[in-house]
mmCIF file of C-alpha atoms in Angstrom:
data_model
loop_
_atom_site.group_PDB
_atom_site.id
_atom_site.type_symbol
_atom_site.label_atom_id
_atom_site.label_comp_id
_atom_site.label_asym_id
_atom_site.label_seq_id
_atom_site.Cartn_x
_atom_site.Cartn_y
_atom_site.Cartn_z
ATOM 1 C CA MET A 23 6.873 56.882 30.793
ATOM 2 C CA ASP A 24 6.096 54.688 27.777
ATOM 3 C CA SER A 25 2.705 53.026 27.360
ATOM 4 C CA LYS A 26 4.126 49.602 28.236
ATOM 5 C CA SER A 27 5.199 50.658 31.729
ATOM 6 C CA GLU A 28 1.830 52.350 32.370
ATOM 7 C CA LYS A 29 -0.034 49.061 31.937
ATOM 8 C CA ARG A 30 -1.208 47.277 35.052
ATOM 9 C CA LYS A 31 -1.639 43.643 35.919
ATOM 10 C CA ASP A 32 -3.564 41.173 33.774
ATOM 11 C CA ALA A 33 -7.309 41.385 33.200
ATOM 12 C CA MET A 34 -9.739 38.456 33.435
ATOM 13 C CA ILE A 35 -13.223 38.673 31.945
ATOM 14 C CA LEU A 36 -15.510 36.172 33.655
ATOM 15 C CA LEU A 37 -18.637 34.991 31.799
ATOM 16 C CA HIS A 38 -21.357 33.258 33.811
ATOM 17 C CA GLU A 39 -23.811 30.481 33.022
ATOM 18 C CA ILE A 40 -27.509 31.071 32.319
ATOM 19 C CA TYR A 41 -28.054 31.475 36.077
ATOM 20 C CA GLY A 42 -26.188 34.770 36.315
ATOM 21 C CA VAL A 43 -23.616 35.891 38.870
ATOM 22 C CA ASN A 44 -24.296 33.243 41.483
ATOM 23 C CA LEU A 45 -22.137 32.056 44.374
ATOM 24 C CA PHE A 46 -19.985 29.853 42.106
ATOM 25 C CA ILE A 47 -19.179 32.775 39.795
ATOM 26 C CA GLN A 48 -18.541 35.079 42.765
ATOM 27 C CA GLU A 49 -16.062 32.558 44.148
ATOM 28 C CA GLN A 50 -14.355 32.214 40.753
ATOM 29 C CA SER A 51 -14.030 35.998 40.654
ATOM 30 C CA LYS A 52 -12.522 36.074 44.150
ATOM 31 C CA LYS A 53 -10.070 33.312 43.226
ATOM 32 C CA PHE A 54 -8.771 35.225 40.193
ATOM 33 C CA VAL A 55 -8.513 38.448 42.205
ATOM 34 C CA GLU A 56 -6.418 36.547 44.768
ATOM 35 C CA ASP A 57 -4.264 35.306 41.876
ATOM 36 C CA GLY A 58 -3.507 38.926 40.977
ATOM 37 C CA TYR A 59 -5.978 39.649 38.172
ATOM 38 C CA ASP A 60 -8.255 42.616 37.737
ATOM 39 C CA VAL A 61 -11.528 40.734 37.237
ATOM 40 C CA PHE A 62 -14.412 41.966 35.123
ATOM 41 C CA CYS A 63 -17.360 39.827 36.168
ATOM 42 C CA LEU A 64 -20.214 40.964 33.958
ATOM 43 C CA ASN A 65 -23.826 40.416 34.940
ATOM 44 C CA MET A 66 -25.125 39.702 31.464
ATOM 45 C CA ILE A 67 -28.679 38.979 32.663
ATOM 46 C CA ASP A 68 -28.785 42.320 34.540
ATOM 47 C CA ARG A 69 -30.723 40.886 37.495
ATOM 48 C CA ASP A 70 -30.249 38.681 40.534
ATOM 49 C CA SER A 71 -29.154 35.141 39.774
ATOM 50 C CA PHE A 72 -31.548 32.263 39.209
ATOM 51 C CA SER A 73 -31.418 29.165 41.395
ATOM 52 C CA TYR A 74 -30.423 25.829 39.839
ATOM 53 C CA GLU A 75 -34.028 24.688 40.283
ATOM 54 C CA GLU A 76 -35.072 27.518 37.939
ATOM 55 C CA SER A 77 -33.018 26.169 35.029
ATOM 56 C CA ILE A 78 -35.848 26.315 32.473
ATOM 57 C CA GLU A 79 -36.793 29.884 33.458
ATOM 58 C CA ALA A 80 -33.098 30.856 33.502
ATOM 59 C CA TYR A 81 -32.494 29.373 30.039
ATOM 60 C CA ASP A 82 -35.527 31.121 28.555
ATOM 61 C CA PHE A 83 -34.557 34.429 30.162
ATOM 62 C CA PHE A 84 -30.979 34.140 28.919
ATOM 63 C CA MET A 85 -31.956 33.271 25.357
ATOM 64 C CA ASN A 86 -34.653 35.971 25.177
ATOM 65 C CA ASN A 87 -32.686 38.769 26.862
ATOM 66 C CA VAL A 88 -29.001 38.025 26.243
ATOM 67 C CA GLY A 89 -28.306 35.406 23.567
ATOM 68 C CA PHE A 90 -24.946 34.455 22.120
ATOM 69 C CA ASP A 91 -24.530 37.583 19.982
ATOM 70 C CA VAL A 92 -23.523 39.391 23.184
ATOM 71 C CA TYR A 93 -20.019 38.188 22.284
ATOM 72 C CA LYS A 94 -19.704 41.394 20.198
ATOM 73 C CA GLU A 95 -19.982 43.487 23.379
ATOM 74 C CA ILE A 96 -17.452 41.271 25.160
ATOM 75 C CA SER A 97 -15.090 41.561 22.203
ATOM 76 C CA ASN A 98 -15.379 45.358 22.373
ATOM 77 C CA LEU A 99 -14.558 45.199 26.090
ATOM 78 C CA VAL A 100 -11.411 43.232 25.214
ATOM 79 C CA LYS A 101 -10.357 46.045 22.879
ATOM 80 C CA GLU A 102 -10.886 48.640 25.632
ATOM 81 C CA LEU A 103 -8.995 46.609 28.230
ATOM 82 C CA LYS A 104 -6.092 45.872 25.908
ATOM 83 C CA ASP A 105 -5.137 49.560 26.118
ATOM 84 C CA LYS A 106 -4.634 49.207 29.881
ATOM 85 C CA TYR A 107 -3.428 45.630 30.355
ATOM 86 C CA ASP A 108 -0.627 43.510 28.977
ATOM 87 C CA ASN A 109 -2.900 40.454 28.934
ATOM 88 C CA VAL A 110 -6.662 40.112 28.670
ATOM 89 C CA PHE A 111 -8.124 36.662 29.287
ATOM 90 C CA ILE A 112 -11.682 35.370 29.070
ATOM 91 C CA ILE A 113 -13.040 32.411 31.000
ATOM 92 C CA GLY A 114 -16.626 31.291 30.505
ATOM 93 C CA PHE A 115 -18.837 28.557 31.880
ATOM 94 C CA SER A 116 -21.636 26.823 29.933
ATOM 95 C CA ALA A 117 -23.511 29.645 28.107
ATOM 96 C CA GLY A 118 -20.606 31.937 29.015
ATOM 97 C CA ALA A 119 -18.238 29.402 27.462
ATOM 98 C CA THR A 120 -20.078 29.570 24.150
ATOM 99 C CA ILE A 121 -19.815 33.373 24.266
ATOM 100 C CA ALA A 122 -16.095 33.072 25.083
ATOM 101 C CA TRP A 123 -15.653 30.710 22.120
ATOM 102 C CA ARG A 124 -17.294 33.271 19.822
ATOM 103 C CA CYS A 125 -14.801 35.873 21.127
ATOM 104 C CA SER A 126 -11.864 33.658 20.183
ATOM 105 C CA GLU A 127 -11.582 35.221 16.735
ATOM 106 C CA ASN A 128 -10.425 38.425 18.466
ATOM 107 C CA SER A 129 -6.633 38.303 18.253
ATOM 108 C CA LEU A 130 -6.358 40.890 21.059
ATOM 109 C CA CYS A 131 -7.336 38.200 23.568
ATOM 110 C CA SER A 132 -4.326 36.683 25.298
ATOM 111 C CA GLY A 133 -6.216 33.449 25.881
ATOM 112 C CA ILE A 134 -9.700 32.021 26.232
ATOM 113 C CA VAL A 135 -10.966 29.207 28.422
ATOM 114 C CA ALA A 136 -14.402 27.789 27.617
ATOM 115 C CA CYS A 137 -15.775 25.289 30.146
ATOM 116 C CA TYR A 138 -18.534 22.936 28.962
ATOM 117 C CA GLY A 139 -20.053 25.236 26.379
ATOM 118 C CA SER A 140 -22.595 22.885 24.868
ATOM 119 C CA ARG A 141 -23.796 25.401 22.268
ATOM 120 C CA ILE A 142 -20.270 25.700 20.872
ATOM 121 C CA ARG A 143 -21.514 23.020 18.485
ATOM 122 C CA ASP A 144 -23.703 25.696 16.844
ATOM 123 C CA TYR A 145 -20.589 27.789 16.128
ATOM 124 C CA ALA A 146 -18.160 25.073 15.061
ATOM 125 C CA ASN A 147 -17.117 27.190 12.059
ATOM 126 C CA THR A 148 -15.429 29.699 14.417
ATOM 127 C CA ASN A 149 -11.679 29.915 13.765
ATOM 128 C CA PRO A 150 -9.787 31.163 16.834
ATOM 129 C CA SER A 151 -7.094 33.812 16.418
ATOM 130 C CA CYS A 152 -5.861 33.440 20.006
ATOM 131 C CA PRO A 153 -4.954 30.479 22.240
ATOM 132 C CA THR A 154 -8.191 28.755 23.232
ATOM 133 C CA LEU A 155 -8.731 25.949 25.740
ATOM 134 C CA LEU A 156 -11.995 24.053 25.433
ATOM 135 C CA ILE A 157 -12.964 21.919 28.418
ATOM 136 C CA PHE A 158 -15.836 19.536 27.859
ATOM 137 C CA ALA A 159 -17.653 17.105 30.116
ATOM 138 C CA LYS A 160 -17.796 13.733 28.373
ATOM 139 C CA GLU A 161 -21.345 13.237 29.690
ATOM 140 C CA ASP A 162 -23.314 16.119 28.233
ATOM 141 C CA SER A 163 -26.534 16.677 26.270
ATOM 142 C CA PHE A 164 -24.805 16.182 22.892
ATOM 143 C CA ASP A 165 -22.127 14.040 21.235
ATOM 144 C CA VAL A 166 -19.054 15.601 22.836
ATOM 145 C CA HIS A 167 -16.553 13.330 21.123
ATOM 146 C CA ALA A 168 -17.935 14.115 17.650
ATOM 147 C CA LEU A 169 -17.581 17.837 18.358
ATOM 148 C CA THR A 170 -14.044 17.528 19.713
ATOM 149 C CA CYS A 171 -13.063 15.561 16.593
ATOM 150 C CA GLN A 172 -14.507 18.380 14.489
ATOM 151 C CA LEU A 173 -12.606 21.089 16.405
ATOM 152 C CA GLN A 174 -9.315 19.435 17.352
ATOM 153 C CA ASP A 175 -7.390 20.351 14.202
ATOM 154 C CA LYS A 176 -8.222 24.050 14.388
ATOM 155 C CA LYS A 177 -5.281 26.372 14.903
ATOM 156 C CA HIS A 178 -4.832 27.734 18.460
ATOM 157 C CA VAL A 179 -7.268 25.187 19.965
ATOM 158 C CA SER A 180 -6.528 22.805 22.825
ATOM 159 C CA ILE A 181 -9.228 20.439 24.066
ATOM 160 C CA LEU A 182 -9.660 18.610 27.351
ATOM 161 C CA GLU A 183 -12.436 16.052 27.752
ATOM 162 C CA CYS A 184 -13.189 15.368 31.408
ATOM 163 C CA ASP A 185 -14.856 12.206 32.648
ATOM 164 C CA ALA A 186 -17.711 14.111 34.258
ATOM 165 C CA GLN A 187 -21.078 15.742 33.653
ATOM 166 C CA HIS A 188 -22.024 19.268 32.577
ATOM 167 C CA GLY A 189 -21.357 21.693 35.442
ATOM 168 C CA PHE A 190 -18.698 19.534 37.104
ATOM 169 C CA LEU A 191 -16.518 22.517 38.108
ATOM 170 C CA ASP A 192 -19.273 24.066 40.216
ATOM 171 C CA PRO A 193 -19.265 22.776 43.823
ATOM 172 C CA TYR A 194 -22.898 23.894 44.179
ATOM 173 C CA SER A 195 -24.023 21.800 41.211
ATOM 174 C CA LYS A 196 -25.382 18.285 41.605
ATOM 175 C CA HIS A 197 -22.865 17.286 38.912
ATOM 176 C CA TYR A 198 -19.810 18.565 40.780
ATOM 177 C CA ASN A 199 -16.844 16.222 40.431
ATOM 178 C CA ASN A 200 -13.972 17.005 42.789
ATOM 179 C CA THR A 201 -11.341 14.905 40.985
ATOM 180 C CA GLN A 202 -12.149 16.131 37.474
ATOM 181 C CA SER A 203 -12.549 19.685 38.763
ATOM 182 C CA ARG A 204 -8.995 19.639 40.124
ATOM 183 C CA LEU A 205 -7.636 18.280 36.851
ATOM 184 C CA ALA A 206 -9.450 20.979 34.886
ATOM 185 C CA GLU A 207 -8.313 23.758 37.233
ATOM 186 C CA GLU A 208 -4.695 22.630 36.873
ATOM 187 C CA ALA A 209 -5.083 22.597 33.088
ATOM 188 C CA ILE A 210 -6.569 26.114 33.169
ATOM 189 C CA ALA A 211 -3.718 27.455 35.334
ATOM 190 C CA CYS A 212 -1.063 25.895 33.059
ATOM 191 C CA PHE A 213 -2.811 27.170 29.924
ATOM 192 C CA ILE A 214 -3.074 30.751 31.217
ATOM 193 C CA ASN A 215 0.558 30.777 32.374
ATOM 194 C CA GLU A 216 1.689 29.572 28.949
ATOM 195 C CA CYS A 217 -0.305 32.373 27.286
ATOM 196 C CA LYS A 218 1.447 35.140 29.244
#
């Protein structure tokens, strides 16, 4: 049997927000499993999730104990998984989206989806080597349009600006937007299918 036929279904690496593996991330994981992926949902904070009311504590904990350089570990995981899977995708939310963006220079990734990664602006010099979909909320804590203008001409990058607030994909967030969430989910599904 050649190595191609030994490979299994596609892999999806799921990167959480500062809160950790909360109910939203668990449901995202379940959804991708139901779609046929082997999901690798990493608990980067290595503890139980924070509540949304603990956002300041969660942010401080994430920055002090994880940080955005963890992308190197995620990139190494991609290399390991690529030996077993035809396609390895990454999807990240908020802080996880910034980490996903930093992984985009790894050409072994089949595709990356980064949802409202506000700190992507700190890594605007990243040049993706794989298809990358950036989904931003127009109403965020920074000038989203200025950043999208800065990134839109990069090779392999597609950008979707949604008329919503940060966290709009999460039904447990106060900023959840059902209409924009559906549009974004359709865009993600189309993007991933095109990358296969």
